mmCIF file of C-alpha atoms and ligand atoms in Angstrom:
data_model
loop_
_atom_site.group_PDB
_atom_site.id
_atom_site.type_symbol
_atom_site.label_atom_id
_atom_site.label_comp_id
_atom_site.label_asym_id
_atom_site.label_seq_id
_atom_site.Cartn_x
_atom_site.Cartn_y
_atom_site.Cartn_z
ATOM 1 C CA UNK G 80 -15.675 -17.412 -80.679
ATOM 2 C CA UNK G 81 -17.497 -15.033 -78.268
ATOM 3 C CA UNK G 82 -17.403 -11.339 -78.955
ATOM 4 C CA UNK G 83 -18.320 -9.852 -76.028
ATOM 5 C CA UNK G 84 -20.036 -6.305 -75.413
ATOM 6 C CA UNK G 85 -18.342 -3.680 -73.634
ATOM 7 C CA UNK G 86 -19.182 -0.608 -71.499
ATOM 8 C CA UNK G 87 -17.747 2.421 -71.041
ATOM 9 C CA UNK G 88 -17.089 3.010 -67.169
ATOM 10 C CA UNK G 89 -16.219 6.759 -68.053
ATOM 11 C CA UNK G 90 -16.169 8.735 -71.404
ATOM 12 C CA UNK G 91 -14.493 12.098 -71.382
ATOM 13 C CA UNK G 92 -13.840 14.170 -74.825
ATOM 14 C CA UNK G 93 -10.495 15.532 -74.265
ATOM 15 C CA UNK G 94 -10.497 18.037 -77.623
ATOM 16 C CA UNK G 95 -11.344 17.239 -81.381
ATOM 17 C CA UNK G 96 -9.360 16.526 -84.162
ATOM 18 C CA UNK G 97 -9.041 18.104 -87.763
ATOM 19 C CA UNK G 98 -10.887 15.708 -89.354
ATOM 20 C CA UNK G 99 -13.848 16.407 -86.995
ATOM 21 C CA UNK G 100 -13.487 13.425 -84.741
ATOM 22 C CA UNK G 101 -13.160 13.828 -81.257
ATOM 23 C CA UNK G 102 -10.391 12.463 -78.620
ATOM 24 C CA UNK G 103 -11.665 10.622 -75.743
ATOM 25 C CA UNK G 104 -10.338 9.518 -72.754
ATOM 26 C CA UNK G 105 -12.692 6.176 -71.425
ATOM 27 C CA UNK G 106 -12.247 2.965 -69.576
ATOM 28 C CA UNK G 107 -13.612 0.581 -71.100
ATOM 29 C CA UNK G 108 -14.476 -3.006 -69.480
ATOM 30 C CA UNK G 109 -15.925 -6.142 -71.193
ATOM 31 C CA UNK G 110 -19.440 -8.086 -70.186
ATOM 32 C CA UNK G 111 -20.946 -11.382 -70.324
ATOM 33 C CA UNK G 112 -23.060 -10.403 -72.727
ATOM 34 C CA UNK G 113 -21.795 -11.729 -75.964
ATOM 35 C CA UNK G 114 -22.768 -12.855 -79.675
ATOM 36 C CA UNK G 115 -21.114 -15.982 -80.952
ATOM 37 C CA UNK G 116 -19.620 -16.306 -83.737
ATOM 38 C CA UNK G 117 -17.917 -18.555 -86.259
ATOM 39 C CA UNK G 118 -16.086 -19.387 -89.254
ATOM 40 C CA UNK G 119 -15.716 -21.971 -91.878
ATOM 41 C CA UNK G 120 -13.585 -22.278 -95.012
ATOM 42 C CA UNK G 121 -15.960 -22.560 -98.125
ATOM 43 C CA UNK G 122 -15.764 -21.925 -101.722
ATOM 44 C CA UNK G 123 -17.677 -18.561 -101.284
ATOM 45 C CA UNK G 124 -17.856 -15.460 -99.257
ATOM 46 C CA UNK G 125 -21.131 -16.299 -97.225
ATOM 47 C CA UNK G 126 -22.579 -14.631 -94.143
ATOM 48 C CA UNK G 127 -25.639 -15.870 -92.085
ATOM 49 C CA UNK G 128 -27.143 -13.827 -89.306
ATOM 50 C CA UNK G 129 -29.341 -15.398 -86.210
ATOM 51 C CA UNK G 130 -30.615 -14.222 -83.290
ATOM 52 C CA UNK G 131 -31.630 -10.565 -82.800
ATOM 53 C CA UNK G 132 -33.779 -10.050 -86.048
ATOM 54 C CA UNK G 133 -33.931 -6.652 -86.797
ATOM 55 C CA UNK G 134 -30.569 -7.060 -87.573
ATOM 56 C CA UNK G 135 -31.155 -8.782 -91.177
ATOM 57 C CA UNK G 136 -32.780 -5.915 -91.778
ATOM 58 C CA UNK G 137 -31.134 -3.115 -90.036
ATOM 59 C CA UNK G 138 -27.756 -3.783 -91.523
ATOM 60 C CA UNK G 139 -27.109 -5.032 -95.518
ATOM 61 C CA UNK G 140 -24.728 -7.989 -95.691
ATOM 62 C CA UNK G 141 -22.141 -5.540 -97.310
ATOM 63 C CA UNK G 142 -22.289 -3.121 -94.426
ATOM 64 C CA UNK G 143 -21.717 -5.452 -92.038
ATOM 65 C CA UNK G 144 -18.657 -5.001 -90.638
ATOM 66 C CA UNK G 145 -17.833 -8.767 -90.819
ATOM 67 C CA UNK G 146 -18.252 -8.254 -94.191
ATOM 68 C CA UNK G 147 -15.403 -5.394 -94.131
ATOM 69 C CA UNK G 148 -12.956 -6.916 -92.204
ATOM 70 C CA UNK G 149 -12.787 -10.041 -93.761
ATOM 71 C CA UNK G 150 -12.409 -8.554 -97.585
ATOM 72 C CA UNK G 151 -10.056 -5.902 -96.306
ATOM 73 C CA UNK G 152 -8.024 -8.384 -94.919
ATOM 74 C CA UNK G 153 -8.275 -10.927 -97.825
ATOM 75 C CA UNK G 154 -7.079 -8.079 -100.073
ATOM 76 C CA UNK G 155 -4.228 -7.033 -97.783
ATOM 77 C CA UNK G 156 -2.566 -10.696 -97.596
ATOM 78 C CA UNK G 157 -3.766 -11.752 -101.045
ATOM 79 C CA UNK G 158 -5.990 -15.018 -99.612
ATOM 80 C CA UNK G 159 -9.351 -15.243 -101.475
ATOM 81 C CA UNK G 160 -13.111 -14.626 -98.705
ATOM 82 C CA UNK G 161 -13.762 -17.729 -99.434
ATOM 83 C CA UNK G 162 -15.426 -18.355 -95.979
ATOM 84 C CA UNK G 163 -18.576 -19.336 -94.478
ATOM 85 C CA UNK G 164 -19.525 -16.749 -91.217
ATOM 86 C CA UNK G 165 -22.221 -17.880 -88.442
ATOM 87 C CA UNK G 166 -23.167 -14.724 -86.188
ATOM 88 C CA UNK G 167 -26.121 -15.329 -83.692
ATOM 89 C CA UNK G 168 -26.552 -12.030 -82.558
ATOM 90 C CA UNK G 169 -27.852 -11.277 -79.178
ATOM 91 C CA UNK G 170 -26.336 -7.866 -78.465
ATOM 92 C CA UNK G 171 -28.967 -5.158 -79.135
ATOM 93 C CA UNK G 172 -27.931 -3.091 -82.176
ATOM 94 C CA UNK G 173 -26.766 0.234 -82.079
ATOM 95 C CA UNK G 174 -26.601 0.643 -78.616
ATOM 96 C CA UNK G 175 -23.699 2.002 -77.185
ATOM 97 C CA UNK G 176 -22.449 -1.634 -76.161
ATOM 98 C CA UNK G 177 -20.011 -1.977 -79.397
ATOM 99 C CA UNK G 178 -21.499 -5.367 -80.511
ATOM 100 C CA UNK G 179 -20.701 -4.710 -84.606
ATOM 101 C CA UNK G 180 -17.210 -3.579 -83.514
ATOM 102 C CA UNK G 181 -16.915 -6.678 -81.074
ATOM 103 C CA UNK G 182 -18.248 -8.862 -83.721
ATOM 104 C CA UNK G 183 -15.643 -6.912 -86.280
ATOM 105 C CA UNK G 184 -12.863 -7.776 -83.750
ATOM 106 C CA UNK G 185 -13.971 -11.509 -83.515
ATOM 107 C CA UNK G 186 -13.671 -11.938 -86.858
ATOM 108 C CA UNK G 187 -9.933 -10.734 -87.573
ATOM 109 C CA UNK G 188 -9.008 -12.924 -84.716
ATOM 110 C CA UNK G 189 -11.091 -16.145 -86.115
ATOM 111 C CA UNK G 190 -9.175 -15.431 -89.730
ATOM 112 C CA UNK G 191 -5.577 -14.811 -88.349
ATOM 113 C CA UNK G 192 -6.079 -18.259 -87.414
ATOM 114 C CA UNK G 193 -7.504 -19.607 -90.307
ATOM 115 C CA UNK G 194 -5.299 -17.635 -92.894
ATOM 116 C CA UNK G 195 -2.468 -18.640 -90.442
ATOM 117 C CA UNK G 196 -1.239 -14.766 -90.249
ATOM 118 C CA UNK G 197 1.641 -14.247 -87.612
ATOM 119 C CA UNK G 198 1.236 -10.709 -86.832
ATOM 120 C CA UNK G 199 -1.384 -8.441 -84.977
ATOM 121 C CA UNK G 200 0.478 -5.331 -87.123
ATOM 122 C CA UNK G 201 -2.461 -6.033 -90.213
ATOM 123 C CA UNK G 202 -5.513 -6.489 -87.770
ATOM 124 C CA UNK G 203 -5.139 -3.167 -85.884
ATOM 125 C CA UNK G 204 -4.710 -1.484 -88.809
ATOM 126 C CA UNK G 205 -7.687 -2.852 -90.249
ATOM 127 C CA UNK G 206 -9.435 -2.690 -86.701
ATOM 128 C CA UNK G 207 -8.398 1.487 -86.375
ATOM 129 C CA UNK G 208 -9.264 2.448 -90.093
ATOM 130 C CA UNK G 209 -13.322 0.804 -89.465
ATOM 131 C CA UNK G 210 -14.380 2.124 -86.404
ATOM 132 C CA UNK G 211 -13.205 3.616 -82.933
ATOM 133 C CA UNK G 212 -13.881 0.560 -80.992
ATOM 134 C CA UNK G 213 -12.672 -2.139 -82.444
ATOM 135 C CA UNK G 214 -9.004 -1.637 -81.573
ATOM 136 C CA UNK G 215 -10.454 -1.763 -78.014
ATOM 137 C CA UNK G 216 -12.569 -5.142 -78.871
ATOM 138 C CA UNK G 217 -9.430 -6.998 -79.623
ATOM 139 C CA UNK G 218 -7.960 -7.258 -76.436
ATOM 140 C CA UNK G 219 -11.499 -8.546 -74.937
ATOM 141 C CA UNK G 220 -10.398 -7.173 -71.411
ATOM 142 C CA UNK G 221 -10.440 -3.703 -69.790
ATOM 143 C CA UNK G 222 -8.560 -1.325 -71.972
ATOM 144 C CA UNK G 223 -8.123 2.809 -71.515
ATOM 145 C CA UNK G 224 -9.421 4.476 -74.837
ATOM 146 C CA UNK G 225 -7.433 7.633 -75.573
ATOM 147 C CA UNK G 226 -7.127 9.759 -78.873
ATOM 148 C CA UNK G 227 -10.153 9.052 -81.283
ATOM 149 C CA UNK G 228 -10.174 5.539 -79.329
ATOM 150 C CA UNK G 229 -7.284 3.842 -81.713
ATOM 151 C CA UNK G 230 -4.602 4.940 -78.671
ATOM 152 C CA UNK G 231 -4.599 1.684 -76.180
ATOM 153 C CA UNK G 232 -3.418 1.961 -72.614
ATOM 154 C CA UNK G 233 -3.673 -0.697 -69.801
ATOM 155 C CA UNK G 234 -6.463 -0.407 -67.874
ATOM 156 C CA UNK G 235 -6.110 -0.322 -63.799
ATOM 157 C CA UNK G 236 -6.559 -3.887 -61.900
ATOM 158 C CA UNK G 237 -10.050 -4.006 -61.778
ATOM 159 C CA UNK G 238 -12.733 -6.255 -59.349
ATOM 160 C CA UNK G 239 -15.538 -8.099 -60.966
ATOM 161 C CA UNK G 240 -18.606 -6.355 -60.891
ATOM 162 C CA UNK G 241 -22.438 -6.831 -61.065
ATOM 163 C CA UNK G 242 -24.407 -4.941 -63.665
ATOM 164 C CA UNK G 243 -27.576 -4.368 -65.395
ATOM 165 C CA UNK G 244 -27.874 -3.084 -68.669
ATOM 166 C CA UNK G 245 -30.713 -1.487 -69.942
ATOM 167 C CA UNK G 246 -31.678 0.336 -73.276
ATOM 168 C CA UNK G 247 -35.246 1.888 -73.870
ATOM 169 C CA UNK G 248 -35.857 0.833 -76.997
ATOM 170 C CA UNK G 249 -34.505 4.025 -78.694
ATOM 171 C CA UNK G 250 -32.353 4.806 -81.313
ATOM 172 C CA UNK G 251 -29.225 7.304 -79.818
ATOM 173 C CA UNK G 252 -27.143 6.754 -83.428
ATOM 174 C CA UNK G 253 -23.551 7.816 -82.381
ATOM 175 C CA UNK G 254 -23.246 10.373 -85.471
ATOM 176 C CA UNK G 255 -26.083 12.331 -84.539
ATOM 177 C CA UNK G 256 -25.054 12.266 -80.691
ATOM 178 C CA UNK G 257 -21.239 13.825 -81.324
ATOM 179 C CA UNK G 258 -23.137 16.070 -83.446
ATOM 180 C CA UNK G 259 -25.475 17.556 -80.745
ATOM 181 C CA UNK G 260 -22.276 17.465 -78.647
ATOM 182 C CA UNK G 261 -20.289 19.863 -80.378
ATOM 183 C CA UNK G 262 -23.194 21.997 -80.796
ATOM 184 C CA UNK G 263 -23.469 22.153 -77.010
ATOM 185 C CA UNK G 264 -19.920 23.605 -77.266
ATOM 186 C CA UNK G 265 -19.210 22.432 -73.408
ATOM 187 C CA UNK G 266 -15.588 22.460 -72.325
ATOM 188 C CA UNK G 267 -13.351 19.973 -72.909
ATOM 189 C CA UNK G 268 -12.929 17.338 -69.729
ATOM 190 C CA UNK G 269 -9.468 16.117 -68.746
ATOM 191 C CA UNK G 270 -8.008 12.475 -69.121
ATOM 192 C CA UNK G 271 -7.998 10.785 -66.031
ATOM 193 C CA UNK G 272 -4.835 9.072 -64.019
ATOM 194 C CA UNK G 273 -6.047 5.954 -62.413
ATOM 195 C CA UNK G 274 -4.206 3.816 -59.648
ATOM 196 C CA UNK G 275 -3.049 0.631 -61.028
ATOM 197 C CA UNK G 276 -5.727 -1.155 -58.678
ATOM 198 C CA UNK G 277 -9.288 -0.876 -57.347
ATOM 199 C CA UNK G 278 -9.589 -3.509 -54.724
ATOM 200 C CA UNK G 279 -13.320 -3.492 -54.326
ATOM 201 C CA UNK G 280 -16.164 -2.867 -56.509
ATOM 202 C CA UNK G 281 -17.382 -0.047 -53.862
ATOM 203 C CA UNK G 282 -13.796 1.795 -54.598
ATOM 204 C CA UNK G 283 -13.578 1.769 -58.089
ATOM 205 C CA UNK G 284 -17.553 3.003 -58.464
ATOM 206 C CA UNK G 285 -16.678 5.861 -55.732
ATOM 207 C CA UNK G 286 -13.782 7.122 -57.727
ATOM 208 C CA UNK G 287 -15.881 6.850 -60.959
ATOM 209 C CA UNK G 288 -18.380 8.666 -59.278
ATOM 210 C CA UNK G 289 -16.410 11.556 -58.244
ATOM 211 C CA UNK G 290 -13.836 11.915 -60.871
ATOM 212 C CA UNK G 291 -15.171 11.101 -64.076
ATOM 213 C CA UNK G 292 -18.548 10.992 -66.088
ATOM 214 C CA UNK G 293 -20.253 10.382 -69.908
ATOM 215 C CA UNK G 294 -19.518 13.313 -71.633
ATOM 216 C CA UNK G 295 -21.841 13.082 -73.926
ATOM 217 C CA UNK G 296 -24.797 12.185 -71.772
ATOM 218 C CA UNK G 297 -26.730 15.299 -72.034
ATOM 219 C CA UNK G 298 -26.791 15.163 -75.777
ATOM 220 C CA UNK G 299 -27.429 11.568 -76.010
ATOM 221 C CA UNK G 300 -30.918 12.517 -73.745
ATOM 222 C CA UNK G 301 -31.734 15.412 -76.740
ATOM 223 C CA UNK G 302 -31.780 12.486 -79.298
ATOM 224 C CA UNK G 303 -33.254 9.951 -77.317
ATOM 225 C CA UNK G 304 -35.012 11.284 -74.113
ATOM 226 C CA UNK G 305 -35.670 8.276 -72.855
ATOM 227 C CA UNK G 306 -32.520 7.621 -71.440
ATOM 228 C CA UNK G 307 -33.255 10.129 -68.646
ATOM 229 C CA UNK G 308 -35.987 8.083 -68.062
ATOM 230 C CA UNK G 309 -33.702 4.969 -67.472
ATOM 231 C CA UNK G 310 -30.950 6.744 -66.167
ATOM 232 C CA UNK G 311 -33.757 8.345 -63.483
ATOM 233 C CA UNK G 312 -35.031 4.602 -62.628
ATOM 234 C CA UNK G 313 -31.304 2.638 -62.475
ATOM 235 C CA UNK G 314 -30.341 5.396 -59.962
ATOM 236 C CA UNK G 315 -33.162 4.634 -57.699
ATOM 237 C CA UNK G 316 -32.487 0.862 -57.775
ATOM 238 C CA UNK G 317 -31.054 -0.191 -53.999
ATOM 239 C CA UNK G 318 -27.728 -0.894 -53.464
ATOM 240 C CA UNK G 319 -26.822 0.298 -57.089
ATOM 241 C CA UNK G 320 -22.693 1.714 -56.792
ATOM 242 C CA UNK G 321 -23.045 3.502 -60.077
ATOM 243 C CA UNK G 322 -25.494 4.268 -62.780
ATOM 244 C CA UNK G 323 -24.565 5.430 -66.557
ATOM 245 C CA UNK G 324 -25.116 6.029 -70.183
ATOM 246 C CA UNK G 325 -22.607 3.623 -72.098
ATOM 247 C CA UNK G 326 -20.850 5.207 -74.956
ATOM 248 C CA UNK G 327 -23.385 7.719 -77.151
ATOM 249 C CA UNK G 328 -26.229 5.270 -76.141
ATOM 250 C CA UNK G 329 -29.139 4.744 -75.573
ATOM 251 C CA UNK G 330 -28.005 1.649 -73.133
ATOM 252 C CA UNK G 331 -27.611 2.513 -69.657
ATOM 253 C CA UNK G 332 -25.695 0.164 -67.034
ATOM 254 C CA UNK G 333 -25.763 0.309 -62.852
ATOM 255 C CA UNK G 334 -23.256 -1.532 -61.277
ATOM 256 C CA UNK G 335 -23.511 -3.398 -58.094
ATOM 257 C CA UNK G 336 -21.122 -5.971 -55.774
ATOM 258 C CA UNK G 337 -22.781 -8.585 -56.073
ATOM 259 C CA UNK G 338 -25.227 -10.697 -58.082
ATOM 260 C CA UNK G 339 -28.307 -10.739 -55.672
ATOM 261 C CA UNK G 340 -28.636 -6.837 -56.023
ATOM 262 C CA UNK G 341 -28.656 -7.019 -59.398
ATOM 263 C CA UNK G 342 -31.169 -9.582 -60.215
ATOM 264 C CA UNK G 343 -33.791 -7.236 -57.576
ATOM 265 C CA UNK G 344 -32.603 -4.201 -59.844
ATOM 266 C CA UNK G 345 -33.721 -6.351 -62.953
ATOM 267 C CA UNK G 346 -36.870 -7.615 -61.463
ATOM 268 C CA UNK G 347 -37.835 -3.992 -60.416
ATOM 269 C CA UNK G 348 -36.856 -2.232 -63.774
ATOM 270 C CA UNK G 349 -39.315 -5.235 -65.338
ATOM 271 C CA UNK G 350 -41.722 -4.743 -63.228
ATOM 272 C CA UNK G 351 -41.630 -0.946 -64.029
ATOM 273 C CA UNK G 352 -40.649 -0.495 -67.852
ATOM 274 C CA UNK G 353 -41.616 -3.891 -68.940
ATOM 275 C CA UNK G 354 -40.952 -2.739 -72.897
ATOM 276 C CA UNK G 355 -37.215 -1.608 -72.084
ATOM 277 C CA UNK G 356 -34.719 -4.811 -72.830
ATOM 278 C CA UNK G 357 -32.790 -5.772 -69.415
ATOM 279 C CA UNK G 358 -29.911 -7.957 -69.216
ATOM 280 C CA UNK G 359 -27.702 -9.030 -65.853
ATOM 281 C CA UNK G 360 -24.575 -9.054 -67.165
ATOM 282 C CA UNK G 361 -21.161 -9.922 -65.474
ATOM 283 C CA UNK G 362 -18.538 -7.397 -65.723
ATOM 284 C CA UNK G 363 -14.864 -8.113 -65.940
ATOM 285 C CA UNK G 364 -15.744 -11.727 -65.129
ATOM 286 C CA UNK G 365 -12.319 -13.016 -66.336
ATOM 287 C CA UNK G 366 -10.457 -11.294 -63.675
HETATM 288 O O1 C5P H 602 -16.260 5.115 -85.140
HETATM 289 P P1 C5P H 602 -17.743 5.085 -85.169
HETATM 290 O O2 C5P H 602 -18.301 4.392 -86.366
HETATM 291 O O3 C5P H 602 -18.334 4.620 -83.889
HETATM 292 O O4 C5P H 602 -18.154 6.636 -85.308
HETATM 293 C C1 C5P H 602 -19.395 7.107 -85.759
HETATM 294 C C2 C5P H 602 -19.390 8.634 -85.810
HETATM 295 O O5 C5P H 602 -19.248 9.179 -84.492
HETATM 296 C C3 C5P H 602 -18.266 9.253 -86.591
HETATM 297 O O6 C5P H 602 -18.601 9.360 -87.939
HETATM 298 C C4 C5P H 602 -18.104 10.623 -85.944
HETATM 299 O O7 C5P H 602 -19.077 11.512 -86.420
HETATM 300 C C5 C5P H 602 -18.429 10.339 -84.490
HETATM 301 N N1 C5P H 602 -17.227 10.102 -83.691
HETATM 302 C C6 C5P H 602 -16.428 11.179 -83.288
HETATM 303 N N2 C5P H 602 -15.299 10.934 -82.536
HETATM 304 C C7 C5P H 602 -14.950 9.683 -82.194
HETATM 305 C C8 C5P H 602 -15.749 8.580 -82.573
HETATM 306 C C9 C5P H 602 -16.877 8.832 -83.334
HETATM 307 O O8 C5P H 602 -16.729 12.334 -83.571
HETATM 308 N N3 C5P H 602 -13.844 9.463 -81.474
#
């Protein structure tokens, strides 16, 4: 099963909650840009990790959150882990794209199958008590993230869009980014009403543009700087509709209409910052 990355289109904090979290209002869309990922019955609990190989390393089998799905869920229903999990990873760690929260999502939906469990009740409450995204990565397609991002909404019609992703290299850990947010004490933003459609790529970027932003830009650029530096160079690409930090970082997207723009916008950033990792990435390419 693919488990695709997502970006966040917009990311406003709307206030902050007792516990210290914060509530966010963001639209979130899904890319091409996926790991893979697969399942087996076994007589073990066994995961095995390709791809991307600072992974192995980055993240202990029993942090993994493949790992914490699947026993919470084996404990909830009673059903022993007794599975065999292939992940080739090839979304960048850590980066603001949600891959351990799409991979997290992937999995409940691969073992719902397998354990033959008839309701979603049980996977997004296992899905809302891990991590703020992985409610979102369930659906796979363009959700609205409100409250601490467990609160799903539909998401407006969308077009599909053209984009480039592109991290620096640095780490932006999301922790240490809501942490230099609230100690920027900056106002709270509002949540946004959308239309139910965009008709064109050029629309929905223009209203983006004007009416929403990344909240927590500014203090993803005092943990990792860099980004300015990408942010600086995807707004000078031609042709780009809209350029932006994804959720706390450090990978930046622009967005374009069509495919050809893109690929120049890859070739230049290349060209430019040949140690930053660049993908082309279709967005919302099941619409
Ligand atoms: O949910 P996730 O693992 O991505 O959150 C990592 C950290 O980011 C949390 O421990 C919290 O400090 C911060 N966070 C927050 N408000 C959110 C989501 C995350 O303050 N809605």
């Amino acid at each position: 099963m693919l488990a695709n990355a997502k970006i966040n289109l917009h990311l406003h904090i709307t206030g902050r909650a007792e516990n210290g979290y914060h509530f966010l209002d963001s639209l979130v869309a899904f890319t091409s840009l996926c790991d893979d990922i697969n399942i087996e019955p076994s007589d073990r609990f066994k995961l095995n990790i390709s791809g991307l190989t600072s992974l192995s390393s980055a993240c202990s089998e029993q942090d993994n959150l493949i790992s914490r799905v699947t026993h919470l869920l084996s404990d909830h229903i009673g059903i022993a882990p007794h599975v065999d999990i292939h992940l080739l990873k090839k979304i960048p760690l850590a980066g603001g794209l949600g891959g351990g929260s799409a991979d997290a999502a992937a999995t409940l939906l691969l073992l719902k199958d397998l354990w033959h469990i008839k309701s979603d009740d049980v996977l997004e409450k296992i899905a809302a008590s891990l991590g703020s995204d992985i409610v979102a990565c369930l659906y796979n397609s363009p959700v609205i993230m409100r409250e601490t991002g467990n609160k799903i909404l539909a998401a407006p019609k969308m077009p599909k869009l053209y984009g480039l992703l592109v991290n620096p290299n640095a780490a932006s850990p999301t922790p240490a980014v809501y942490r230099a947010y609230a100690q920027s004490q900056r106002p709270f933003s509002d949540t946004i009403v959308f239309p139910d459609q965009f008709y064109s790529a050029k629309e929905l970027c223009a209203f983006l543009k004007e009416q929403t932003r990344n909240d927590l830009t500014d203090a993803a650029i005092t943990i990792a700087p860099e980004i300015k530096t990408v942010l600086n160079a995807l707004d000078q690409l031609p042709n780009n509709l809209l350029a932006r930090l994804s959720g706390s970082g450090a990978t930046c997207f622009a967005l374009f209409d069509n495919e050809e723009d893109a690929q120049r916008g890859y070739e230049i950033i290349k060209k430019n910052h040949p140690y930053f990792w660049v993908e082309t990435v279709l967005i919302n390419h099941h619409s």
